[in-house]
PDB file of C-alpha atoms in Angstrom:
ATOM      1  CA  MET A   7     -17.581  13.139   3.696  1.00 58.00           C
ATOM      2  CA  TYR A   8     -15.955  12.597   0.325  1.00 70.00           C
ATOM      3  CA  ASN A   9     -16.209  14.426  -2.959  1.00 83.00           C
ATOM      4  CA  TYR A  10     -18.376  11.935  -4.819  1.00 86.00           C
ATOM      5  CA  LEU A  11     -18.034  11.196  -8.515  1.00 87.00           C
ATOM      6  CA  ASP A  12     -21.048  10.891 -10.814  1.00 85.00           C
ATOM      7  CA  PHE A  13     -21.110   7.095 -10.773  1.00 87.00           C
ATOM      8  CA  GLU A  14     -20.855   7.040  -6.966  1.00 86.00           C
ATOM      9  CA  LYS A  15     -24.318   8.592  -6.418  1.00 87.00           C
ATOM     10  CA  PRO A  16     -25.842   5.451  -4.813  1.00 85.00           C
ATOM     11  CA  VAL A  17     -22.956   5.393  -2.341  1.00 85.00           C
ATOM     12  CA  ALA A  18     -23.324   9.118  -1.665  1.00 85.00           C
ATOM     13  CA  ASP A  19     -27.023   8.714  -0.857  1.00 85.00           C
ATOM     14  CA  LEU A  20     -26.389   5.866   1.575  1.00 83.00           C
ATOM     15  CA  GLU A  21     -23.455   7.539   3.316  1.00 82.00           C
ATOM     16  CA  GLY A  22     -25.519  10.735   3.609  1.00 85.00           C
ATOM     17  CA  LYS A  23     -28.246   8.803   5.448  1.00 84.00           C
ATOM     18  CA  ILE A  24     -25.642   7.190   7.718  1.00 80.00           C
ATOM     19  CA  LEU A  25     -24.238  10.601   8.622  1.00 84.00           C
ATOM     20  CA  GLU A  26     -27.712  11.947   9.396  1.00 79.00           C
ATOM     21  CA  LEU A  27     -28.468   9.009  11.710  1.00 79.00           C
ATOM     22  CA  LYS A  28     -25.144   9.406  13.508  1.00 78.00           C
ATOM     23  CA  LYS A  29     -25.810  13.103  14.101  1.00 80.00           C
ATOM     24  CA  LEU A  30     -29.276  12.362  15.453  1.00 75.00           C
ATOM     25  CA  ALA A  31     -27.837   9.739  17.781  1.00 71.00           C
ATOM     26  CA  GLU A  32     -25.127  12.117  19.014  1.00 72.00           C
ATOM     27  CA  ASN A  33     -27.731  14.790  19.764  1.00 70.00           C
ATOM     28  CA  GLY A  34     -29.969  12.305  21.578  1.00 67.00           C
ATOM     29  CA  GLU A  35     -32.790  12.917  19.099  1.00 61.00           C
ATOM     30  CA  ALA A  36     -33.282   9.283  18.097  1.00 57.00           C
ATOM     31  CA  VAL A  37     -33.772   5.900  19.691  1.00 61.00           C
ATOM     32  CA  ASP A  38     -31.066   3.271  19.255  1.00 69.00           C
ATOM     33  CA  VAL A  39     -30.160   3.357  15.568  1.00 72.00           C
ATOM     34  CA  GLY A  40     -27.096   1.136  15.744  1.00 74.00           C
ATOM     35  CA  ASP A  41     -28.693  -1.704  13.812  1.00 76.00           C
ATOM     36  CA  GLU A  42     -29.952   0.617  11.088  1.00 79.00           C
ATOM     37  CA  ILE A  43     -26.530   2.253  10.747  1.00 78.00           C
ATOM     38  CA  ALA A  44     -24.863  -1.165  10.479  1.00 83.00           C
ATOM     39  CA  ARG A  45     -27.370  -2.206   7.798  1.00 84.00           C
ATOM     40  CA  LEU A  46     -26.803   0.969   5.804  1.00 84.00           C
ATOM     41  CA  GLU A  47     -23.018   0.663   6.128  1.00 81.00           C
ATOM     42  CA  LYS A  48     -23.184  -2.843   4.658  1.00 87.00           C
ATOM     43  CA  ARG A  49     -25.340  -1.584   1.799  1.00 86.00           C
ATOM     44  CA  SER A  50     -22.889   1.260   1.254  1.00 83.00           C
ATOM     45  CA  ARG A  51     -19.906  -1.123   1.088  1.00 87.00           C
ATOM     46  CA  ASP A  52     -21.769  -3.356  -1.342  1.00 86.00           C
ATOM     47  CA  ALA A  53     -22.727  -0.382  -3.519  1.00 86.00           C
ATOM     48  CA  LEU A  54     -19.124   0.848  -3.529  1.00 88.00           C
ATOM     49  CA  ARG A  55     -17.871  -2.618  -4.468  1.00 89.00           C
ATOM     50  CA  ASP A  56     -20.400  -2.841  -7.293  1.00 88.00           C
ATOM     51  CA  ALA A  57     -19.382   0.595  -8.591  1.00 87.00           C
ATOM     52  CA  TYR A  58     -15.668  -0.202  -8.622  1.00 90.00           C
ATOM     53  CA  LYS A  59     -15.619  -3.832  -9.725  1.00 88.00           C
ATOM     54  CA  ALA A  60     -15.858  -2.945 -13.417  1.00 85.00           C
ATOM     55  CA  LEU A  61     -14.937   0.701 -13.948  1.00 91.00           C
ATOM     56  CA  THR A  62     -14.993   1.966 -17.509  1.00 92.00           C
ATOM     57  CA  PRO A  63     -11.901   3.788 -18.810  1.00 94.00           C
ATOM     58  CA  TRP A  64     -13.712   7.114 -18.495  1.00 94.00           C
ATOM     59  CA  GLN A  65     -14.642   6.372 -14.890  1.00 94.00           C
ATOM     60  CA  LYS A  66     -10.987   5.568 -14.210  1.00 95.00           C
ATOM     61  CA  VAL A  67     -10.108   8.971 -15.654  1.00 94.00           C
ATOM     62  CA  GLN A  68     -12.459  10.531 -13.118  1.00 94.00           C
ATOM     63  CA  VAL A  69     -10.935   8.541 -10.246  1.00 94.00           C
ATOM     64  CA  ALA A  70      -7.385   9.393 -11.361  1.00 95.00           C
ATOM     65  CA  ARG A  71      -8.329  13.092 -11.294  1.00 94.00           C
ATOM     66  CA  HIS A  72     -10.134  12.951  -7.961  1.00 93.00           C
ATOM     67  CA  PRO A  73      -9.127  16.061  -5.979  1.00 90.00           C
ATOM     68  CA  ASP A  74      -8.736  14.098  -2.750  1.00 92.00           C
ATOM     69  CA  ARG A  75      -6.240  11.547  -4.107  1.00 94.00           C
ATOM     70  CA  PRO A  76      -2.893  11.638  -2.302  1.00 95.00           C
ATOM     71  CA  HIS A  77      -0.454  13.798  -4.239  1.00 96.00           C
ATOM     72  CA  CYS A  78       3.310  13.815  -4.647  1.00 96.00           C
ATOM     73  CA  LEU A  79       4.078  15.669  -1.418  1.00 96.00           C
ATOM     74  CA  ASP A  80       1.912  13.205   0.550  1.00 96.00           C
ATOM     75  CA  TYR A  81       4.114  10.361  -0.713  1.00 97.00           C
ATOM     76  CA  VAL A  82       7.321  12.293  -0.089  1.00 97.00           C
ATOM     77  CA  THR A  83       6.300  13.128   3.480  1.00 96.00           C
ATOM     78  CA  ALA A  84       5.212   9.575   4.290  1.00 96.00           C
ATOM     79  CA  LEU A  85       7.892   7.519   2.535  1.00 96.00           C
ATOM     80  CA  PHE A  86      11.100   9.544   2.745  1.00 97.00           C
ATOM     81  CA  THR A  87      13.132  10.949   5.598  1.00 96.00           C
ATOM     82  CA  ASP A  88      15.635  13.819   5.630  1.00 95.00           C
ATOM     83  CA  PHE A  89      14.103  15.196   2.446  1.00 96.00           C
ATOM     84  CA  THR A  90      16.127  18.182   1.230  1.00 96.00           C
ATOM     85  CA  PRO A  91      14.326  20.026  -1.578  1.00 95.00           C
ATOM     86  CA  LEU A  92      16.344  21.652  -4.344  1.00 95.00           C
ATOM     87  CA  ALA A  93      14.899  24.585  -6.264  1.00 94.00           C
ATOM     88  CA  GLY A  94      15.589  26.332  -9.527  1.00 93.00           C
ATOM     89  CA  ASP A  95      17.036  25.334 -12.883  1.00 91.00           C
ATOM     90  CA  ARG A  96      20.099  27.635 -12.581  1.00 92.00           C
ATOM     91  CA  ALA A  97      18.956  29.367 -15.763  1.00 90.00           C
ATOM     92  CA  PHE A  98      15.569  31.073 -15.368  1.00 93.00           C
ATOM     93  CA  GLY A  99      13.728  30.353 -12.145  1.00 92.00           C
ATOM     94  CA  GLU A 100      11.901  27.963  -9.873  1.00 94.00           C
ATOM     95  CA  ASP A 101       8.909  25.880 -10.990  1.00 94.00           C
ATOM     96  CA  LYS A 102       6.937  24.494  -8.064  1.00 95.00           C
ATOM     97  CA  ALA A 103       4.956  22.134 -10.276  1.00 96.00           C
ATOM     98  CA  ILE A 104       7.944  19.809  -9.961  1.00 96.00           C
ATOM     99  CA  VAL A 105       9.094  18.756  -6.505  1.00 96.00           C
ATOM    100  CA  SER A 106      12.721  17.658  -6.412  1.00 96.00           C
ATOM    101  CA  GLY A 107      15.474  16.870  -3.965  1.00 96.00           C
ATOM    102  CA  PHE A 108      17.398  14.208  -2.119  1.00 97.00           C
ATOM    103  CA  ALA A 109      16.247  12.108   0.804  1.00 97.00           C
ATOM    104  CA  ARG A 110      16.618   8.750   2.477  1.00 97.00           C
ATOM    105  CA  PHE A 111      14.353   5.811   1.789  1.00 97.00           C
ATOM    106  CA  GLN A 112      14.591   3.189   4.527  1.00 94.00           C
ATOM    107  CA  GLY A 113      18.067   4.554   5.259  1.00 93.00           C
ATOM    108  CA  GLN A 114      19.227   4.513   1.634  1.00 95.00           C
ATOM    109  CA  PRO A 115      20.098   7.776  -0.180  1.00 97.00           C
ATOM    110  CA  ILE A 116      17.596   8.484  -2.941  1.00 97.00           C
ATOM    111  CA  ALA A 117      16.872  11.212  -5.470  1.00 97.00           C
ATOM    112  CA  VAL A 118      13.206  12.227  -5.715  1.00 97.00           C
ATOM    113  CA  LEU A 119      11.303  13.910  -8.540  1.00 96.00           C
ATOM    114  CA  GLY A 120       7.561  14.391  -8.740  1.00 96.00           C
ATOM    115  CA  GLN A 121       4.738  16.525 -10.050  1.00 96.00           C
ATOM    116  CA  GLU A 122       2.606  18.181  -7.396  1.00 96.00           C
ATOM    117  CA  LYS A 123      -0.950  19.300  -8.206  1.00 95.00           C
ATOM    118  CA  GLY A 124      -1.825  20.840  -4.862  1.00 92.00           C
ATOM    119  CA  SER A 125      -4.661  20.004  -2.502  1.00 90.00           C
ATOM    120  CA  ASP A 126      -6.541  23.313  -2.156  1.00 90.00           C
ATOM    121  CA  THR A 127      -6.994  26.484  -4.178  1.00 93.00           C
ATOM    122  CA  LYS A 128      -3.906  28.203  -2.795  1.00 95.00           C
ATOM    123  CA  SER A 129      -1.562  25.235  -3.269  1.00 94.00           C
ATOM    124  CA  ARG A 130      -3.000  24.392  -6.695  1.00 94.00           C
ATOM    125  CA  LEU A 131      -2.213  27.885  -7.899  1.00 95.00           C
ATOM    126  CA  GLU A 132       1.224  27.740  -6.281  1.00 94.00           C
ATOM    127  CA  HIS A 133       2.029  24.450  -8.045  1.00 95.00           C
ATOM    128  CA  ASN A 134       0.294  25.463 -11.293  1.00 93.00           C
ATOM    129  CA  PHE A 135      -2.072  22.470 -11.011  1.00 93.00           C
ATOM    130  CA  GLY A 136       0.873  20.120 -11.570  1.00 92.00           C
ATOM    131  CA  SER A 137       1.630  21.390 -15.094  1.00 94.00           C
ATOM    132  CA  PRO A 138       5.366  22.162 -15.290  1.00 95.00           C
ATOM    133  CA  ARG A 139       6.999  24.909 -17.315  1.00 96.00           C
ATOM    134  CA  PRO A 140      10.393  24.496 -19.059  1.00 96.00           C
ATOM    135  CA  GLU A 141      12.305  25.503 -15.943  1.00 96.00           C
ATOM    136  CA  GLY A 142      10.644  22.610 -14.102  1.00 96.00           C
ATOM    137  CA  TYR A 143      11.993  20.087 -16.586  1.00 96.00           C
ATOM    138  CA  ARG A 144      15.415  21.740 -16.580  1.00 96.00           C
ATOM    139  CA  LYS A 145      15.388  21.427 -12.802  1.00 97.00           C
ATOM    140  CA  ALA A 146      14.529  17.743 -13.259  1.00 96.00           C
ATOM    141  CA  VAL A 147      17.547  17.354 -15.558  1.00 97.00           C
ATOM    142  CA  ARG A 148      19.706  19.003 -12.912  1.00 96.00           C
ATOM    143  CA  ILE A 149      18.546  16.513 -10.255  1.00 96.00           C
ATOM    144  CA  MET A 150      19.010  13.524 -12.579  1.00 97.00           C
ATOM    145  CA  GLU A 151      22.557  14.583 -13.407  1.00 96.00           C
ATOM    146  CA  LEU A 152      23.385  15.033  -9.720  1.00 96.00           C
ATOM    147  CA  ALA A 153      21.958  11.599  -8.925  1.00 96.00           C
ATOM    148  CA  ASP A 154      24.046  10.078 -11.730  1.00 96.00           C
ATOM    149  CA  ARG A 155      27.199  11.842 -10.582  1.00 96.00           C
ATOM    150  CA  PHE A 156      26.888  10.533  -7.026  1.00 96.00           C
ATOM    151  CA  SER A 157      25.466   7.078  -7.934  1.00 95.00           C
ATOM    152  CA  ILE A 158      22.131   7.645  -6.178  1.00 97.00           C
ATOM    153  CA  PRO A 159      18.997   5.787  -7.400  1.00 97.00           C
ATOM    154  CA  LEU A 160      16.121   7.896  -8.706  1.00 97.00           C
ATOM    155  CA  VAL A 161      12.421   7.649  -7.833  1.00 97.00           C
ATOM    156  CA  THR A 162       9.860   9.727  -9.745  1.00 97.00           C
ATOM    157  CA  LEU A 163       6.182  10.252  -8.916  1.00 97.00           C
ATOM    158  CA  VAL A 164       4.125  11.148 -11.979  1.00 97.00           C
ATOM    159  CA  ASP A 165       0.898  13.127 -11.656  1.00 95.00           C
ATOM    160  CA  THR A 166       0.228  15.732 -14.319  1.00 94.00           C
ATOM    161  CA  ALA A 167      -2.396  16.495 -16.925  1.00 91.00           C
ATOM    162  CA  GLY A 168       0.503  17.595 -19.126  1.00 90.00           C
ATOM    163  CA  ALA A 169       3.165  20.248 -19.483  1.00 93.00           C
ATOM    164  CA  TYR A 170       1.984  23.859 -19.253  1.00 93.00           C
ATOM    165  CA  PRO A 171       0.965  25.039 -22.765  1.00 90.00           C
ATOM    166  CA  GLY A 172       1.228  28.794 -22.186  1.00 93.00           C
ATOM    167  CA  VAL A 173       2.920  31.254 -24.531  1.00 95.00           C
ATOM    168  CA  GLY A 174       5.694  31.997 -22.039  1.00 94.00           C
ATOM    169  CA  ALA A 175       6.491  28.306 -21.677  1.00 94.00           C
ATOM    170  CA  GLU A 176       6.720  27.886 -25.441  1.00 94.00           C
ATOM    171  CA  GLU A 177       8.930  30.961 -25.721  1.00 94.00           C
ATOM    172  CA  ARG A 178      11.329  29.479 -23.163  1.00 94.00           C
ATOM    173  CA  GLY A 179      11.613  26.179 -25.045  1.00 94.00           C
ATOM    174  CA  GLN A 180       9.046  23.800 -23.576  1.00 94.00           C
ATOM    175  CA  ALA A 181       9.540  21.093 -26.220  1.00 94.00           C
ATOM    176  CA  GLU A 182      13.335  21.220 -25.957  1.00 96.00           C
ATOM    177  CA  ALA A 183      13.201  21.041 -22.154  1.00 96.00           C
ATOM    178  CA  ILE A 184      10.924  17.973 -22.243  1.00 96.00           C
ATOM    179  CA  ALA A 185      13.087  16.271 -24.883  1.00 96.00           C
ATOM    180  CA  ARG A 186      16.254  16.909 -22.867  1.00 96.00           C
ATOM    181  CA  SER A 187      14.591  15.552 -19.715  1.00 96.00           C
ATOM    182  CA  ILE A 188      13.564  12.360 -21.546  1.00 96.00           C
ATOM    183  CA  SER A 189      17.063  12.002 -23.002  1.00 95.00           C
ATOM    184  CA  THR A 190      18.699  12.478 -19.596  1.00 96.00           C
ATOM    185  CA  GLY A 191      16.385   9.929 -17.991  1.00 95.00           C
ATOM    186  CA  LEU A 192      17.233   7.360 -20.655  1.00 95.00           C
ATOM    187  CA  ALA A 193      20.969   7.955 -20.280  1.00 95.00           C
ATOM    188  CA  LEU A 194      21.216   7.539 -16.494  1.00 96.00           C
ATOM    189  CA  LYS A 195      23.726   4.967 -15.284  1.00 95.00           C
ATOM    190  CA  VAL A 196      21.882   4.615 -11.955  1.00 96.00           C
ATOM    191  CA  PRO A 197      18.641   2.634 -11.510  1.00 96.00           C
ATOM    192  CA  SER A 198      15.376   4.533 -11.751  1.00 97.00           C
ATOM    193  CA  ILE A 199      11.805   3.783 -10.689  1.00 97.00           C
ATOM    194  CA  SER A 200       8.714   5.700 -11.782  1.00 97.00           C
ATOM    195  CA  VAL A 201       5.216   5.462 -10.320  1.00 97.00           C
ATOM    196  CA  VAL A 202       2.175   7.039 -11.989  1.00 97.00           C
ATOM    197  CA  ILE A 203       0.107   8.003  -8.942  1.00 96.00           C
ATOM    198  CA  GLY A 204      -2.709   9.842 -10.744  1.00 94.00           C
ATOM    199  CA  GLU A 205      -2.618  11.280 -14.246  1.00 94.00           C
ATOM    200  CA  GLY A 206       0.263  10.557 -16.576  1.00 93.00           C
ATOM    201  CA  GLY A 207      -0.460  13.044 -19.311  1.00 90.00           C
ATOM    202  CA  SER A 208       1.504  13.385 -22.552  1.00 88.00           C
ATOM    203  CA  GLY A 209       5.180  14.308 -22.820  1.00 90.00           C
ATOM    204  CA  GLY A 210       4.802  16.210 -19.574  1.00 92.00           C
ATOM    205  CA  ALA A 211       4.640  12.839 -17.811  1.00 94.00           C
ATOM    206  CA  ILE A 212       7.085  10.917 -20.003  1.00 94.00           C
ATOM    207  CA  ALA A 213       9.723  13.585 -19.297  1.00 95.00           C
ATOM    208  CA  ILE A 214      10.292  12.100 -15.826  1.00 95.00           C
ATOM    209  CA  ALA A 215       8.971   8.569 -16.426  1.00 95.00           C
ATOM    210  CA  THR A 216      11.658   7.015 -18.661  1.00 94.00           C
ATOM    211  CA  ALA A 217      12.679   4.618 -15.903  1.00 95.00           C
ATOM    212  CA  ASN A 218      13.966   1.067 -15.579  1.00 95.00           C
ATOM    213  CA  ARG A 219      10.715   0.125 -13.887  1.00 96.00           C
ATOM    214  CA  VAL A 220       7.423   1.957 -14.426  1.00 97.00           C
ATOM    215  CA  PHE A 221       4.456   1.222 -12.170  1.00 97.00           C
ATOM    216  CA  MET A 222       0.926   2.605 -11.996  1.00 97.00           C
ATOM    217  CA  LEU A 223      -1.678   2.792  -9.299  1.00 97.00           C
ATOM    218  CA  GLU A 224      -4.701   0.634 -10.069  1.00 95.00           C
ATOM    219  CA  HIS A 225      -6.942   3.548 -11.073  1.00 95.00           C
ATOM    220  CA  ALA A 226      -4.253   5.824 -12.541  1.00 96.00           C
ATOM    221  CA  ILE A 227      -4.104   6.693 -16.247  1.00 95.00           C
ATOM    222  CA  TYR A 228      -1.160   7.155 -18.624  1.00 95.00           C
ATOM    223  CA  SER A 229      -1.661   8.532 -22.122  1.00 93.00           C
ATOM    224  CA  VAL A 230      -0.091  10.432 -24.984  1.00 91.00           C
ATOM    225  CA  ILE A 231      -2.848  13.059 -24.778  1.00 89.00           C
ATOM    226  CA  SER A 232      -5.881  13.698 -22.584  1.00 89.00           C
ATOM    227  CA  PRO A 233      -9.175  12.090 -23.658  1.00 91.00           C
ATOM    228  CA  GLU A 234     -10.616  15.573 -24.163  1.00 89.00           C
ATOM    229  CA  GLY A 235      -7.694  16.570 -26.369  1.00 89.00           C
ATOM    230  CA  ALA A 236      -7.935  13.376 -28.402  1.00 91.00           C
ATOM    231  CA  ALA A 237     -11.679  13.837 -28.904  1.00 92.00           C
ATOM    232  CA  SER A 238     -11.121  17.427 -29.989  1.00 91.00           C
ATOM    233  CA  ILE A 239      -8.532  16.383 -32.588  1.00 92.00           C
ATOM    234  CA  LEU A 240     -10.142  13.183 -33.874  1.00 91.00           C
ATOM    235  CA  TRP A 241     -13.809  14.150 -33.872  1.00 92.00           C
ATOM    236  CA  ARG A 242     -13.734  17.908 -33.190  1.00 91.00           C
ATOM    237  CA  ASP A 243     -16.142  17.124 -30.388  1.00 89.00           C
ATOM    238  CA  THR A 244     -15.003  17.101 -26.735  1.00 84.00           C
ATOM    239  CA  THR A 245     -18.262  15.399 -25.702  1.00 87.00           C
ATOM    240  CA  ARG A 246     -16.774  12.213 -27.156  1.00 92.00           C
ATOM    241  CA  SER A 247     -14.094  12.090 -24.456  1.00 92.00           C
ATOM    242  CA  LYS A 248     -15.543   8.812 -23.188  1.00 91.00           C
ATOM    243  CA  ASP A 249     -15.026   7.211 -26.594  1.00 92.00           C
ATOM    244  CA  ALA A 250     -11.467   8.528 -26.716  1.00 92.00           C
ATOM    245  CA  ALA A 251     -10.674   7.181 -23.243  1.00 92.00           C
ATOM    246  CA  THR A 252     -11.929   3.733 -24.245  1.00 91.00           C
ATOM    247  CA  ASN A 253     -10.037   3.554 -27.537  1.00 91.00           C
ATOM    248  CA  MET A 254      -6.744   5.009 -26.310  1.00 91.00           C
ATOM    249  CA  LYS A 255      -5.995   2.151 -23.847  1.00 91.00           C
ATOM    250  CA  ILE A 256      -4.965   4.466 -21.020  1.00 94.00           C
ATOM    251  CA  THR A 257      -5.734   2.350 -17.946  1.00 95.00           C
ATOM    252  CA  ALA A 258      -3.134   0.511 -15.889  1.00 95.00           C
ATOM    253  CA  GLN A 259      -4.653  -2.830 -16.861  1.00 95.00           C
ATOM    254  CA  ASP A 260      -4.477  -2.054 -20.599  1.00 93.00           C
ATOM    255  CA  LEU A 261      -0.910  -0.762 -20.365  1.00 94.00           C
ATOM    256  CA  LEU A 262       0.284  -3.775 -18.374  1.00 95.00           C
ATOM    257  CA  ALA A 263      -1.178  -6.061 -21.045  1.00 92.00           C
ATOM    258  CA  LEU A 264       0.651  -4.013 -23.698  1.00 91.00           C
ATOM    259  CA  LYS A 265       3.891  -4.253 -21.647  1.00 91.00           C
ATOM    260  CA  ILE A 266       4.183  -0.472 -21.421  1.00 93.00           C
ATOM    261  CA  ILE A 267       4.372  -0.664 -17.620  1.00 95.00           C
ATOM    262  CA  ASP A 268       5.884  -3.242 -15.297  1.00 94.00           C
ATOM    263  CA  GLY A 269       3.306  -3.563 -12.544  1.00 95.00           C
ATOM    264  CA  ILE A 270       0.208  -2.236 -10.809  1.00 96.00           C
ATOM    265  CA  VAL A 271      -0.141  -0.977  -7.234  1.00 96.00           C
ATOM    266  CA  PRO A 272      -3.566  -2.051  -5.911  1.00 95.00           C
ATOM    267  CA  GLU A 273      -5.809   0.661  -4.521  1.00 95.00           C
ATOM    268  CA  PRO A 274      -8.250   0.320  -1.608  1.00 92.00           C
ATOM    269  CA  LEU A 275     -11.922  -0.174  -2.412  1.00 89.00           C
ATOM    270  CA  GLY A 276     -13.243   3.173  -3.587  1.00 90.00           C
ATOM    271  CA  GLY A 277      -9.893   4.498  -4.762  1.00 91.00           C
ATOM    272  CA  ALA A 278      -6.722   5.873  -3.195  1.00 93.00           C
ATOM    273  CA  HIS A 279      -8.548   8.894  -1.756  1.00 92.00           C
ATOM    274  CA  ARG A 280     -10.525   6.675   0.630  1.00 90.00           C
ATOM    275  CA  ALA A 281      -7.443   5.184   2.296  1.00 92.00           C
ATOM    276  CA  PRO A 282      -4.375   7.239   1.325  1.00 94.00           C
ATOM    277  CA  GLU A 283      -2.149   5.776   4.033  1.00 95.00           C
ATOM    278  CA  ALA A 284      -2.730   2.246   2.724  1.00 95.00           C
ATOM    279  CA  VAL A 285      -1.939   3.043  -0.904  1.00 96.00           C
ATOM    280  CA  ILE A 286       1.141   5.078   0.029  1.00 97.00           C
ATOM    281  CA  ARG A 287       2.361   2.168   2.148  1.00 96.00           C
ATOM    282  CA  SER A 288       1.804  -0.268  -0.740  1.00 96.00           C
ATOM    283  CA  THR A 289       3.697   2.039  -3.084  1.00 97.00           C
ATOM    284  CA  GLY A 290       6.581   2.226  -0.617  1.00 96.00           C
ATOM    285  CA  ASP A 291       6.679  -1.569  -0.333  1.00 96.00           C
ATOM    286  CA  LEU A 292       6.907  -1.896  -4.115  1.00 97.00           C
ATOM    287  CA  ILE A 293       9.683   0.706  -4.346  1.00 97.00           C
ATOM    288  CA  ALA A 294      11.608  -1.112  -1.595  1.00 96.00           C
ATOM    289  CA  LYS A 295      11.225  -4.476  -3.335  1.00 96.00           C
ATOM    290  CA  THR A 296      12.345  -3.045  -6.675  1.00 96.00           C
ATOM    291  CA  LEU A 297      15.404  -1.349  -5.170  1.00 96.00           C
ATOM    292  CA  ALA A 298      16.294  -4.625  -3.461  1.00 95.00           C
ATOM    293  CA  ASP A 299      15.997  -6.455  -6.799  1.00 94.00           C
ATOM    294  CA  PHE A 300      18.294  -3.872  -8.414  1.00 94.00           C
ATOM    295  CA  ALA A 301      20.850  -4.323  -5.636  1.00 92.00           C
ATOM    296  CA  ALA A 302      20.695  -8.127  -5.811  1.00 91.00           C
ATOM    297  CA  LYS A 303      21.097  -8.256  -9.597  1.00 85.00           C
ATOM    298  CA  PRO A 304      23.165  -5.259 -10.714  1.00 83.00           C
ATOM    299  CA  VAL A 305      23.139  -4.726 -14.467  1.00 88.00           C
ATOM    300  CA  ASP A 306      23.982  -2.010 -16.943  1.00 91.00           C
ATOM    301  CA  PHE A 307      20.913   0.081 -16.112  1.00 94.00           C
ATOM    302  CA  ARG A 308      21.340   2.359 -19.110  1.00 94.00           C
ATOM    303  CA  GLU A 309      21.459  -0.617 -21.486  1.00 94.00           C
ATOM    304  CA  GLN A 310      18.531  -2.304 -19.718  1.00 92.00           C
ATOM    305  CA  ARG A 311      16.492   0.874 -20.117  1.00 93.00           C
ATOM    306  CA  ARG A 312      17.460   1.108 -23.783  1.00 92.00           C
ATOM    307  CA  GLU A 313      16.325  -2.457 -24.459  1.00 91.00           C
ATOM    308  CA  LYS A 314      13.108  -1.904 -22.524  1.00 91.00           C
ATOM    309  CA  TYR A 315      11.955   0.995 -24.693  1.00 89.00           C
ATOM    310  CA  LEU A 316      13.213  -0.462 -27.979  1.00 89.00           C
ATOM    311  CA  ALA A 317      11.213  -3.612 -27.214  1.00 87.00           C
ATOM    312  CA  MET A 318       8.072  -1.504 -26.830  1.00 84.00           C
ATOM    313  CA  GLY A 319       8.554  -0.116 -30.320  1.00 72.00           C
ATOM    314  CA  ARG A 320       9.117  -3.557 -31.812  1.00 71.00           C
ATOM    315  CA  SER A 321       6.104  -5.121 -30.063  1.00 60.00           C
ATOM    316  CA  LEU A 322       3.717  -2.303 -31.008  1.00 56.00           C
TER     317      LEU A 322
END
């Protein structure tokens, strides 16, 4: 059973009935219910298709935040081999909200950075719900500089509601750490690829997403501030989060049209949480294709990145 979102209630009702019938059949408490189960499964698929064929921006926010979506470590485990994690910023401490290290991707050395939210209460607390502190971004800078020094391409997996806003983080220079991470990402001489796999929130996301190619999953979001934060600032009313989500243009489709991102990774019907292996495989295929394109047409990656972001400013 899945954790159902508000707009998935018709699907939840149907799949609940299917589960009940299957249990009755397993316990021998019902006559042959195969035909009824097949009929309900078809209705469930149709209801799911209807729910997802025209999601509103706010519904996409809900899907992007779904607790069962595959997270950074799921991608790292599935896509990379010989992953060697590196910890600490060599200045203050270790921040587990950011996963970092070196690995091999289809035999090729690769540097990996990502934000990990956690999948249960214990891991969410351990990873601070994917909200990095300054030491996390300084660790990211450390990994980027190592990748640049040894000419290793960089892949980043973005999934954060935003950088941690606590007093301690501000005291240790949160804004400076984010700015330095953005600056380092822009200055890399090696190619970089970023994929927004869930939430791409504020400067906390941009800090590791200033890449040569930026992709988003179909139901991911990428924004300068959360819809709740925008509603609180603009209207002093967090109940208007739906209006903020609509007006901010935070969906993958909106951002592709605005040329903020370079492509969209399709998700299975019902979202990435319903078929995580499929969406991780699709993401890996896109990373492989992009790395192959980089290798086939080597350019000045720093200059290409510079032109990419300057063009955004001119077009907007």
